[in-house]
Amino acid sequence: MLRIGCHLSSAKGFLAMGKEAVNIGANTFQFFTRNPRGGSAKALDLEDIRNYLSFAEENGIANILAHAPYTLNACAKDEGLRKFTFETMQDDLRRLEHLPGTMYNFHPGSHVSQGAEKGIELIAEHLNRLFEEEFSTTVLLETMAGKGSEVGRSFEELRAIMDKVDKREKLGVCLDTCHVFDGGYDVVNDLDGVLKEFDSVIGLDKLKAIHLNDSLNTLGCHKDRHAKIGEGGIGLAAMEKIINDERLRTLPFYLETPNELPGYQKEIALLKGLYRD
Ligand code: FE
Ligand code: FE
Ligand code: ZN
């Protein structure tokens, strides 16, 4: 069974997201832990979470993915922003203890003018400090497009971060198809080669989730502009290969395409139709 969903707005709570997911044919979903631009999170509604958990169980929703606000930067030059990033992620992880089985995805960061090596060091330090507390959630590093000074464009950079983290078992990777394509990995003509490279650099056992997005731009452009499935540089034939690949097909797929709910519903139906059960 294809495990697929899309990014949903968390404004109305977990039960509302669960119902939305079912309505559009999804069996999982992604959500921002708080306003994507950062700021404080609403108080946790434990009753909503209880209701959501039983709804999810009844309706076969699983593997949901929390996404950290994208303004966080674990390797910022500014110490204040690093502190804010730490406190936000720590708070997110504390809250996620109420949602067992949820994974937590974040953008490693942008080193600005400090250089990738310093960036990697700061991100690893940040994770080591986060993991001083005992959390059950797996934290995912997202593969980035390499726009500006983003850390995590190459598999080697992600591996370098992981190597410096003591509790490596707490970490995984979320592969964003638009980002890796924009980052220069040819998932269109050489998916097999890209996955072999991932396996030799990071290890496929660390790959826990896929952000399934087409790209508005071309291979290696370092842009990060998402396109609808089949309407960008990656194209539908490559998407079909990606969701059916033996190494990927059992992972959860999350759409972050430029769509409202009806558009997501169509893409989910399209991809389910292409999935070989
Ligand atoms: Fe992301
Ligand atoms: Fe993504
Ligand atoms: Zn993106």
JSON list of N, CA and C and ligand atoms in Angstrom, two decimals, residues 30 32 67 70 105-107 142 144 176 179 211 226 256, ligand 1:
[
{"chain": "A", "resi": 30, "resn": "GLN", "atom": "N", "xyz": [1.76, 15.76, 6.64]},
{"chain": "A", "resi": 30, "resn": "GLN", "atom": "CA", "xyz": [2.80, 16.56, 7.29]},
{"chain": "A", "resi": 30, "resn": "GLN", "atom": "C", "xyz": [2.17, 17.85, 7.78]},
{"chain": "A", "resi": 32, "resn": "PHE", "atom": "N", "xyz": [3.17, 21.80, 10.03]},
{"chain": "A", "resi": 32, "resn": "PHE", "atom": "CA", "xyz": [4.12, 22.64, 10.76]},
{"chain": "A", "resi": 32, "resn": "PHE", "atom": "C", "xyz": [3.79, 22.60, 12.24]},
{"chain": "A", "resi": 67, "resn": "HIS", "atom": "N", "xyz": [6.98, 19.18, 10.79]},
{"chain": "A", "resi": 67, "resn": "HIS", "atom": "CA", "xyz": [8.03, 19.97, 10.13]},
{"chain": "A", "resi": 67, "resn": "HIS", "atom": "C", "xyz": [8.32, 21.19, 11.01]},
{"chain": "A", "resi": 70, "resn": "TYR", "atom": "N", "xyz": [10.53, 26.99, 9.14]},
{"chain": "A", "resi": 70, "resn": "TYR", "atom": "CA", "xyz": [11.70, 27.07, 8.26]},
{"chain": "A", "resi": 70, "resn": "TYR", "atom": "C", "xyz": [12.57, 28.31, 8.51]},
{"chain": "A", "resi": 105, "resn": "ASN", "atom": "N", "xyz": [10.99, 16.69, 11.16]},
{"chain": "A", "resi": 105, "resn": "ASN", "atom": "CA", "xyz": [11.89, 17.07, 10.07]},
{"chain": "A", "resi": 105, "resn": "ASN", "atom": "C", "xyz": [12.33, 18.52, 10.22]},
{"chain": "A", "resi": 106, "resn": "PHE", "atom": "N", "xyz": [13.61, 18.78, 9.99]},
{"chain": "A", "resi": 106, "resn": "PHE", "atom": "CA", "xyz": [14.05, 20.18, 10.00]},
{"chain": "A", "resi": 106, "resn": "PHE", "atom": "C", "xyz": [15.10, 20.43, 8.92]},
{"chain": "A", "resi": 107, "resn": "HIS", "atom": "N", "xyz": [15.22, 21.71, 8.52]},
{"chain": "A", "resi": 107, "resn": "HIS", "atom": "CA", "xyz": [16.25, 22.12, 7.57]},
{"chain": "A", "resi": 107, "resn": "HIS", "atom": "C", "xyz": [17.53, 22.33, 8.36]},
{"chain": "A", "resi": 142, "resn": "GLU", "atom": "N", "xyz": [16.62, 17.28, 6.52]},
{"chain": "A", "resi": 142, "resn": "GLU", "atom": "CA", "xyz": [16.10, 17.31, 5.15]},
{"chain": "A", "resi": 142, "resn": "GLU", "atom": "C", "xyz": [17.22, 17.63, 4.17]},
{"chain": "A", "resi": 144, "resn": "MET", "atom": "N", "xyz": [18.75, 19.45, 1.20]},
{"chain": "A", "resi": 144, "resn": "MET", "atom": "CA", "xyz": [18.44, 20.80, 0.74]},
{"chain": "A", "resi": 144, "resn": "MET", "atom": "C", "xyz": [18.89, 21.04, -0.71]},
{"chain": "A", "resi": 176, "resn": "ASP", "atom": "N", "xyz": [14.04, 15.16, -0.14]},
{"chain": "A", "resi": 176, "resn": "ASP", "atom": "CA", "xyz": [13.09, 15.99, -0.88]},
{"chain": "A", "resi": 176, "resn": "ASP", "atom": "C", "xyz": [13.48, 15.90, -2.36]},
{"chain": "A", "resi": 179, "resn": "HIS", "atom": "N", "xyz": [14.45, 19.16, -3.97]},
{"chain": "A", "resi": 179, "resn": "HIS", "atom": "CA", "xyz": [15.72, 19.67, -3.46]},
{"chain": "A", "resi": 179, "resn": "HIS", "atom": "C", "xyz": [16.92, 18.91, -4.02]},
{"chain": "A", "resi": 211, "resn": "HIS", "atom": "N", "xyz": [9.93, 13.70, 0.64]},
{"chain": "A", "resi": 211, "resn": "HIS", "atom": "CA", "xyz": [9.09, 14.83, 0.21]},
{"chain": "A", "resi": 211, "resn": "HIS", "atom": "C", "xyz": [9.00, 14.71, -1.30]},
{"chain": "A", "resi": 226, "resn": "HIS", "atom": "N", "xyz": [9.16, 24.45, -5.87]},
{"chain": "A", "resi": 226, "resn": "HIS", "atom": "CA", "xyz": [8.42, 23.21, -6.07]},
{"chain": "A", "resi": 226, "resn": "HIS", "atom": "C", "xyz": [7.40, 23.37, -7.20]},
{"chain": "A", "resi": 256, "resn": "GLU", "atom": "N", "xyz": [4.51, 18.34, -1.16]},
{"chain": "A", "resi": 256, "resn": "GLU", "atom": "CA", "xyz": [4.61, 19.76, -0.77]},
{"chain": "A", "resi": 256, "resn": "GLU", "atom": "C", "xyz": [4.54, 20.57, -2.05]},
{"chain": "B", "resi": 1, "resn": "FE", "atom": "FE", "xyz": [11.23, 21.41, 4.25]}
]
